[in-house]
């Protein structure tokens, strides 16, 4: 999708690139991104920092919201996160979907799994379409 391609190409010099995100697949119904989590992504306990996990889910949900509405930008207006299992270094995959749309607002859901399929966290978020005109 053109909007997703544009986001990814612009992302290398933004927080997306800083984190080390990788685009796997996406359309207006589902987006998958990944991160090869390394030592710099961990906290003092040696597990992946909650801020990294939250940022990954926010990124994936923003991408699916933008793709679903076929617009240039959406912004997060609310986000809820549930950490269910500690995540360790290695490949993490985030799957985001749109669960509700109403006018310029969307509600999304994301889940992060590690390479063994263990669910690490779940998030829901609300997004608002940005009117750039």
Tab-separated table of N, CA and C in Angstrom:
chain	number	residue	atom	x	y	z
A	1	UNK	N	0.844	-1.184	0.000
A	1	UNK	CA	0.000	0.000	0.000
A	1	UNK	C	0.883	1.239	0.000
A	2	UNK	N	0.463	2.230	-0.744
A	2	UNK	CA	1.268	3.435	-0.916
A	2	UNK	C	1.554	4.135	0.406
A	3	UNK	N	0.534	4.282	1.284
A	3	UNK	CA	0.726	4.954	2.567
A	3	UNK	C	1.730	4.232	3.456
A	4	UNK	N	1.656	2.908	3.476
A	4	UNK	CA	2.597	2.128	4.282
A	4	UNK	C	4.008	2.239	3.713
A	5	UNK	N	4.128	2.164	2.386
A	5	UNK	CA	5.448	2.289	1.759
A	5	UNK	C	6.077	3.633	2.086
A	6	UNK	N	5.275	4.694	2.048
A	6	UNK	CA	5.770	6.033	2.358
A	6	UNK	C	6.230	6.121	3.809
A	7	UNK	N	5.437	5.560	4.725
A	7	UNK	CA	5.801	5.572	6.150
A	7	UNK	C	7.134	4.866	6.380
A	8	UNK	N	7.295	3.721	5.759
A	8	UNK	CA	8.508	2.922	5.950
A	8	UNK	C	9.725	3.637	5.376
A	9	UNK	N	9.586	4.202	4.185
A	9	UNK	CA	10.735	4.883	3.575
A	9	UNK	C	11.130	6.129	4.362
A	10	UNK	N	10.166	6.827	4.939
A	10	UNK	CA	10.461	8.012	5.758
A	10	UNK	C	10.971	7.616	7.151
A	11	UNK	N	10.684	6.389	7.564
A	11	UNK	CA	10.948	5.954	8.924
A	11	UNK	C	12.390	5.703	9.302
A	12	UNK	N	13.270	5.491	8.336
A	12	UNK	CA	14.639	5.099	8.691
A	12	UNK	C	15.349	6.136	9.547
A	13	UNK	N	14.998	7.413	9.408
A	13	UNK	CA	15.630	8.465	10.204
A	13	UNK	C	14.751	8.936	11.358
A	14	UNK	N	13.737	8.143	11.699
A	14	UNK	CA	12.831	8.491	12.800
A	14	UNK	C	12.940	7.434	13.899
A	15	UNK	N	12.004	7.486	14.839
A	15	UNK	CA	11.997	6.538	15.951
A	15	UNK	C	11.916	5.098	15.450
A	16	UNK	N	11.204	4.888	14.335
A	16	UNK	CA	11.102	3.564	13.699
A	16	UNK	C	12.495	2.991	13.460
A	17	UNK	N	13.343	3.783	12.823
A	17	UNK	CA	14.705	3.354	12.519
A	17	UNK	C	15.562	3.233	13.761
A	18	UNK	N	15.370	4.160	14.704
A	18	UNK	CA	16.128	4.131	15.949
A	18	UNK	C	15.880	2.830	16.708
A	19	UNK	N	14.629	2.409	16.760
A	19	UNK	CA	14.295	1.155	17.445
A	19	UNK	C	14.817	-0.059	16.692
A	20	UNK	N	14.833	0.024	15.375
A	20	UNK	CA	15.258	-1.122	14.563
A	20	UNK	C	14.093	-1.919	14.023
A	21	UNK	N	12.958	-1.268	13.799
A	21	UNK	CA	11.755	-1.944	13.307
A	21	UNK	C	11.934	-2.474	11.897
A	22	UNK	N	11.221	-3.542	11.620
A	22	UNK	CA	11.225	-4.170	10.293
A	22	UNK	C	9.784	-4.406	9.868
A	23	UNK	N	9.447	-3.976	8.667
A	23	UNK	CA	8.116	-4.211	8.120
A	23	UNK	C	8.037	-5.631	7.572
A	24	UNK	N	7.000	-6.364	7.950
A	24	UNK	CA	6.790	-7.720	7.439
A	24	UNK	C	5.703	-7.715	6.368
A	25	UNK	N	4.516	-7.243	6.731
A	25	UNK	CA	3.405	-7.207	5.778
A	25	UNK	C	2.353	-6.238	6.287
A	26	UNK	N	1.475	-5.844	5.368
A	26	UNK	CA	0.420	-4.960	5.815
A	26	UNK	C	-0.572	-4.604	4.741
A	27	UNK	N	-1.781	-4.294	5.218
A	27	UNK	CA	-2.859	-3.793	4.381
A	27	UNK	C	-3.818	-3.044	5.300
A	28	UNK	N	-4.996	-2.733	4.830
A	28	UNK	CA	-5.954	-1.984	5.624
A	28	UNK	C	-6.610	-2.765	6.748
A	29	UNK	N	-6.364	-4.071	6.802
A	29	UNK	CA	-6.949	-4.898	7.868
A	29	UNK	C	-5.932	-5.362	8.911
A	30	UNK	N	-4.664	-5.544	8.486
A	30	UNK	CA	-3.657	-6.078	9.410
A	30	UNK	C	-2.268	-5.602	9.002
A	31	UNK	N	-1.467	-5.272	10.008
A	31	UNK	CA	-0.055	-4.923	9.795
A	31	UNK	C	0.783	-5.793	10.715
A	32	UNK	N	1.890	-6.307	10.171
A	32	UNK	CA	2.863	-7.062	10.968
A	32	UNK	C	4.214	-6.379	10.833
A	33	UNK	N	4.827	-6.114	11.986
A	33	UNK	CA	6.182	-5.593	12.017
A	33	UNK	C	6.986	-6.460	12.982
A	34	UNK	N	8.304	-6.313	12.952
A	34	UNK	CA	9.155	-7.120	13.824
A	34	UNK	C	10.294	-6.270	14.361
A	35	UNK	N	10.911	-6.795	15.380
A	35	UNK	CA	12.106	-6.204	15.966
A	35	UNK	C	13.021	-7.340	16.397
A	36	UNK	N	14.273	-7.237	16.040
A	36	UNK	CA	15.280	-8.158	16.573
A	36	UNK	C	15.758	-7.509	17.869
A	37	UNK	N	15.133	-7.882	18.984
A	37	UNK	CA	15.410	-7.259	20.278
A	37	UNK	C	16.812	-7.635	20.756
A	38	UNK	N	17.572	-6.606	21.114
A	38	UNK	CA	18.963	-6.778	21.540
A	38	UNK	C	19.165	-6.209	22.938
A	39	UNK	N	20.389	-6.231	23.404
A	39	UNK	CA	20.704	-5.758	24.757
A	39	UNK	C	20.243	-4.324	24.988
A	40	UNK	N	20.356	-3.465	23.973
A	40	UNK	CA	19.973	-2.068	24.158
A	40	UNK	C	18.463	-1.887	24.332
A	41	UNK	N	17.684	-2.928	24.072
A	41	UNK	CA	16.238	-2.864	24.241
A	41	UNK	C	15.790	-3.376	25.614
A	42	UNK	N	16.730	-3.819	26.436
A	42	UNK	CA	16.374	-4.411	27.728
A	42	UNK	C	16.396	-3.379	28.855
A	43	UNK	N	15.784	-3.767	29.967
A	43	UNK	CA	15.852	-2.955	31.188
A	43	UNK	C	16.844	-3.589	32.158
A	44	UNK	N	16.893	-3.094	33.379
A	44	UNK	CA	17.871	-3.589	34.352
A	44	UNK	C	17.613	-5.036	34.785
A	45	UNK	N	16.442	-5.562	34.497
A	45	UNK	CA	16.128	-6.961	34.813
A	45	UNK	C	16.541	-7.909	33.692
A	46	UNK	N	16.983	-7.344	32.559
A	46	UNK	CA	17.392	-8.169	31.434
A	46	UNK	C	16.257	-8.569	30.512
A	47	UNK	N	15.073	-8.008	30.730
A	47	UNK	CA	13.940	-8.269	29.840
A	47	UNK	C	13.703	-7.031	28.975
A	48	UNK	N	12.945	-7.202	27.908
A	48	UNK	CA	12.697	-6.082	27.002
A	48	UNK	C	11.901	-5.009	27.747
A	49	UNK	N	12.386	-3.787	27.640
A	49	UNK	CA	11.782	-2.646	28.330
A	49	UNK	C	10.338	-2.450	27.867
A	50	UNK	N	9.456	-2.183	28.812
A	50	UNK	CA	8.046	-1.967	28.489
A	50	UNK	C	7.831	-0.818	27.518
A	51	UNK	N	8.685	0.188	27.567
A	51	UNK	CA	8.570	1.304	26.635
A	51	UNK	C	8.861	0.885	25.208
A	52	UNK	N	9.766	-0.064	25.034
A	52	UNK	CA	10.068	-0.588	23.698
A	52	UNK	C	8.858	-1.355	23.182
A	53	UNK	N	8.296	-2.213	24.018
A	53	UNK	CA	7.133	-3.010	23.616
A	53	UNK	C	5.944	-2.110	23.291
A	54	UNK	N	5.717	-1.109	24.130
A	54	UNK	CA	4.625	-0.168	23.903
A	54	UNK	C	4.834	0.598	22.602
A	55	UNK	N	6.054	1.039	22.369
A	55	UNK	CA	6.366	1.770	21.134
A	55	UNK	C	6.126	0.899	19.902
A	56	UNK	N	6.501	-0.366	19.969
A	56	UNK	CA	6.277	-1.276	18.848
A	56	UNK	C	4.786	-1.430	18.542
A	57	UNK	N	3.998	-1.596	19.579
A	57	UNK	CA	2.565	-1.759	19.363
A	57	UNK	C	1.940	-0.470	18.847
A	58	UNK	N	2.353	0.664	19.389
A	58	UNK	CA	1.847	1.949	18.926
A	58	UNK	C	2.174	2.140	17.449
A	59	UNK	N	3.379	1.796	17.057
A	59	UNK	CA	3.797	1.925	15.661
A	59	UNK	C	2.942	1.054	14.744
A	60	UNK	N	2.780	-0.211	15.100
A	60	UNK	CA	2.007	-1.130	14.254
A	60	UNK	C	0.539	-0.711	14.176
A	61	UNK	N	-0.029	-0.291	15.309
A	61	UNK	CA	-1.432	0.121	15.296
A	61	UNK	C	-1.614	1.413	14.502
A	62	UNK	N	-0.675	2.338	14.602
A	62	UNK	CA	-0.744	3.559	13.809
A	62	UNK	C	-0.668	3.267	12.327
A	63	UNK	N	0.151	2.303	11.965
A	63	UNK	CA	0.282	1.923	10.559
A	63	UNK	C	-1.007	1.300	10.021
A	64	UNK	N	-1.623	0.411	10.793
A	64	UNK	CA	-2.850	-0.209	10.307
A	64	UNK	C	-3.995	0.804	10.286
A	65	UNK	N	-4.020	1.723	11.230
A	65	UNK	CA	-5.051	2.771	11.227
A	65	UNK	C	-4.913	3.646	9.991
A	66	UNK	N	-3.692	4.054	9.685
A	66	UNK	CA	-3.424	4.897	8.523
A	66	UNK	C	-3.782	4.167	7.231
A	67	UNK	N	-3.404	2.900	7.147
A	67	UNK	CA	-3.710	2.108	5.952
A	67	UNK	C	-5.211	1.887	5.805
A	68	UNK	N	-5.884	1.633	6.920
A	68	UNK	CA	-7.320	1.379	6.877
A	68	UNK	C	-8.086	2.585	6.351
A	69	UNK	N	-7.678	3.765	6.769
A	69	UNK	CA	-8.344	5.003	6.342
A	69	UNK	C	-7.771	5.552	5.038
A	70	UNK	N	-6.669	4.955	4.566
A	70	UNK	CA	-6.001	5.402	3.339
A	70	UNK	C	-5.691	6.903	3.394
A	71	UNK	N	-5.041	7.303	4.500
A	71	UNK	CA	-4.672	8.701	4.727
A	71	UNK	C	-3.174	8.793	4.981
A	72	UNK	N	-2.676	10.022	5.064
A	72	UNK	CA	-1.252	10.241	5.310
A	72	UNK	C	-0.863	10.062	6.769
A	73	UNK	N	-1.788	10.363	7.695
A	73	UNK	CA	-1.387	10.309	9.103
A	73	UNK	C	-2.576	10.128	10.040
A	74	UNK	N	-2.314	9.394	11.105
A	74	UNK	CA	-3.216	9.261	12.248
A	74	UNK	C	-2.379	9.484	13.503
A	75	UNK	N	-2.991	9.983	14.553
A	75	UNK	CA	-2.279	10.155	15.816
A	75	UNK	C	-2.974	9.353	16.910
A	76	UNK	N	-2.178	8.873	17.840
A	76	UNK	CA	-2.702	8.119	18.977
A	76	UNK	C	-3.380	9.081	19.941
A	77	UNK	N	-4.607	8.754	20.339
A	77	UNK	CA	-5.305	9.584	21.320
A	77	UNK	C	-5.450	8.877	22.663
A	78	UNK	N	-5.313	7.564	22.670
A	78	UNK	CA	-5.394	6.793	23.912
A	78	UNK	C	-4.775	5.433	23.656
A	79	UNK	N	-4.108	4.886	24.683
A	79	UNK	CA	-3.503	3.560	24.524
A	79	UNK	C	-3.500	2.834	25.859
A	80	UNK	N	-3.901	1.569	25.820
A	80	UNK	CA	-3.895	0.709	27.004
A	80	UNK	C	-3.021	-0.498	26.707
A	81	UNK	N	-2.159	-0.838	27.673
A	81	UNK	CA	-1.217	-1.942	27.475
A	81	UNK	C	-1.329	-2.926	28.634
A	82	UNK	N	-1.304	-4.202	28.282
A	82	UNK	CA	-1.276	-5.272	29.279
A	82	UNK	C	-0.047	-6.124	29.010
A	83	UNK	N	0.876	-6.138	29.937
A	83	UNK	CA	2.079	-6.971	29.828
A	83	UNK	C	1.749	-8.315	30.463
A	84	UNK	N	1.814	-9.390	29.665
A	84	UNK	CA	1.395	-10.696	30.178
A	84	UNK	C	2.546	-11.676	30.379
A	85	UNK	N	3.642	-11.518	29.648
A	85	UNK	CA	4.824	-12.369	29.812
A	85	UNK	C	6.065	-11.532	29.533
A	86	UNK	N	7.129	-11.758	30.309
A	86	UNK	CA	8.354	-11.012	30.011
A	86	UNK	C	8.931	-11.451	28.669
A	87	UNK	N	9.382	-10.491	27.900
A	87	UNK	CA	9.989	-10.772	26.603
A	87	UNK	C	11.505	-10.662	26.727
A	88	UNK	N	12.199	-11.568	26.069
A	88	UNK	CA	13.661	-11.588	26.103
A	88	UNK	C	14.218	-11.212	24.745
A	89	UNK	N	15.535	-11.080	24.678
A	89	UNK	CA	16.186	-10.755	23.420
A	89	UNK	C	15.853	-11.806	22.364
A	90	UNK	N	15.720	-11.341	21.141
A	90	UNK	CA	15.357	-12.226	20.028
A	90	UNK	C	14.290	-11.556	19.181
A	91	UNK	N	13.790	-12.290	18.236
A	91	UNK	CA	12.810	-11.737	17.300
A	91	UNK	C	11.441	-11.612	17.952
A	92	UNK	N	10.888	-10.417	17.871
A	92	UNK	CA	9.540	-10.132	18.355
A	92	UNK	C	8.696	-9.718	17.161
A	93	UNK	N	7.491	-10.274	17.069
A	93	UNK	CA	6.587	-9.943	15.963
A	93	UNK	C	5.327	-9.308	16.539
A	94	UNK	N	4.963	-8.168	15.956
A	94	UNK	CA	3.779	-7.427	16.373
A	94	UNK	C	2.731	-7.535	15.277
A	95	UNK	N	1.525	-7.902	15.665
A	95	UNK	CA	0.396	-7.952	14.736
A	95	UNK	C	-0.642	-6.948	15.216
A	96	UNK	N	-1.058	-6.049	14.315
A	96	UNK	CA	-2.053	-5.033	14.658
A	96	UNK	C	-3.235	-5.124	13.704
A	97	UNK	N	-4.433	-4.932	14.255
A	97	UNK	CA	-5.660	-4.945	13.458
A	97	UNK	C	-6.539	-3.769	13.868
A	98	UNK	N	-7.453	-3.404	12.980
A	98	UNK	CA	-8.483	-2.410	13.305
A	98	UNK	C	-9.690	-3.184	13.816
A	99	UNK	N	-10.217	-2.764	14.970
A	99	UNK	CA	-11.387	-3.456	15.516
A	99	UNK	C	-12.658	-2.599	15.452
A	100	UNK	N	-12.497	-1.284	15.187
A	100	UNK	CA	-13.677	-0.422	15.067
A	100	UNK	C	-13.300	0.862	14.356
A	101	UNK	N	-14.193	1.348	13.515
A	101	UNK	CA	-14.004	2.637	12.841
A	101	UNK	C	-15.274	3.455	12.982
A	102	UNK	N	-15.099	4.760	13.210
A	102	UNK	CA	-16.242	5.676	13.294
A	102	UNK	C	-15.774	7.066	12.877
A	103	UNK	N	-16.162	7.466	11.694
A	103	UNK	CA	-15.765	8.783	11.197
A	103	UNK	C	-14.255	8.903	11.095
A	104	UNK	N	-13.670	9.881	11.799
A	104	UNK	CA	-12.225	10.095	11.773
A	104	UNK	C	-11.501	9.356	12.897
A	105	UNK	N	-12.199	8.497	13.627
A	105	UNK	CA	-11.602	7.773	14.751
A	105	UNK	C	-11.576	6.274	14.488
A	106	UNK	N	-10.554	5.630	15.041
A	106	UNK	CA	-10.412	4.182	14.909
A	106	UNK	C	-9.970	3.600	16.243
A	107	UNK	N	-10.347	2.359	16.477
A	107	UNK	CA	-9.852	1.597	17.622
A	107	UNK	C	-9.103	0.396	17.054
A	108	UNK	N	-7.927	0.151	17.601
A	108	UNK	CA	-7.054	-0.906	17.100
A	108	UNK	C	-6.615	-1.823	18.236
A	109	UNK	N	-6.058	-2.964	17.847
A	109	UNK	CA	-5.511	-3.912	18.817
A	109	UNK	C	-4.179	-4.421	18.288
A	110	UNK	N	-3.233	-4.633	19.192
A	110	UNK	CA	-1.942	-5.219	18.811
A	110	UNK	C	-1.545	-6.279	19.825
A	111	UNK	N	-0.775	-7.247	19.335
A	111	UNK	CA	-0.229	-8.315	20.175
A	111	UNK	C	1.214	-8.552	19.763
A	112	UNK	N	2.061	-8.803	20.753
A	112	UNK	CA	3.462	-9.129	20.481
A	112	UNK	C	3.723	-10.560	20.917
A	113	UNK	N	4.315	-11.334	19.993
A	113	UNK	CA	4.738	-12.711	20.274
A	113	UNK	C	6.236	-12.820	20.047
A	114	UNK	N	6.881	-13.694	20.814
A	114	UNK	CA	8.295	-13.963	20.554
A	114	UNK	C	8.414	-15.104	19.539
A	115	UNK	N	9.631	-15.503	19.235
A	115	UNK	CA	9.842	-16.530	18.203
A	115	UNK	C	9.302	-17.899	18.608
A	116	UNK	N	9.066	-18.116	19.895
A	116	UNK	CA	8.474	-19.374	20.356
A	116	UNK	C	6.948	-19.313	20.370
A	117	UNK	N	6.385	-18.160	19.978
A	117	UNK	CA	4.936	-18.008	19.958
A	117	UNK	C	4.339	-17.544	21.269
A	118	UNK	N	5.179	-17.204	22.244
A	118	UNK	CA	4.686	-16.747	23.544
A	118	UNK	C	4.154	-15.321	23.413
A	119	UNK	N	2.942	-15.113	23.929
A	119	UNK	CA	2.330	-13.788	23.936
A	119	UNK	C	2.972	-12.948	25.032
A	120	UNK	N	3.532	-11.806	24.653
A	120	UNK	CA	4.190	-10.930	25.614
A	120	UNK	C	3.318	-9.807	26.113
A	121	UNK	N	2.548	-9.208	25.222
A	121	UNK	CA	1.666	-8.121	25.624
A	121	UNK	C	0.568	-7.905	24.605
A	122	UNK	N	-0.467	-7.233	25.088
A	122	UNK	CA	-1.648	-6.903	24.294
A	122	UNK	C	-1.920	-5.422	24.510
A	123	UNK	N	-2.359	-4.761	23.451
A	123	UNK	CA	-2.687	-3.345	23.570
A	123	UNK	C	-3.895	-3.010	22.724
A	124	UNK	N	-4.660	-2.039	23.191
A	124	UNK	CA	-5.673	-1.400	22.364
A	124	UNK	C	-5.344	0.082	22.338
A	125	UNK	N	-5.726	0.731	21.254
A	125	UNK	CA	-5.472	2.166	21.143
A	125	UNK	C	-6.526	2.813	20.265
A	126	UNK	N	-6.754	4.089	20.525
A	126	UNK	CA	-7.629	4.905	19.692
A	126	UNK	C	-6.760	5.848	18.881
A	127	UNK	N	-7.158	6.063	17.634
A	127	UNK	CA	-6.443	6.958	16.725
A	127	UNK	C	-7.416	7.933	16.103
A	128	UNK	N	-6.891	9.084	15.758
A	128	UNK	CA	-7.664	10.125	15.080
A	128	UNK	C	-6.951	10.486	13.789
A	129	UNK	N	-7.702	10.558	12.698
A	129	UNK	CA	-7.131	10.965	11.425
A	129	UNK	C	-6.724	12.433	11.515
A	130	UNK	N	-5.494	12.701	11.094
A	130	UNK	CA	-4.972	14.064	11.089
A	130	UNK	C	-5.373	14.711	9.772
A	131	UNK	N	-5.974	15.874	9.868
A	131	UNK	CA	-6.363	16.613	8.682
A	131	UNK	C	-5.205	17.523	8.284
A	132	UNK	N	-4.417	17.122	7.287
A	132	UNK	CA	-3.254	17.884	6.865
A	132	UNK	C	-3.570	18.964	5.842
A	133	UNK	N	-4.808	19.140	5.519
A	133	UNK	CA	-5.160	20.101	4.465
A	133	UNK	C	-5.608	21.406	5.017
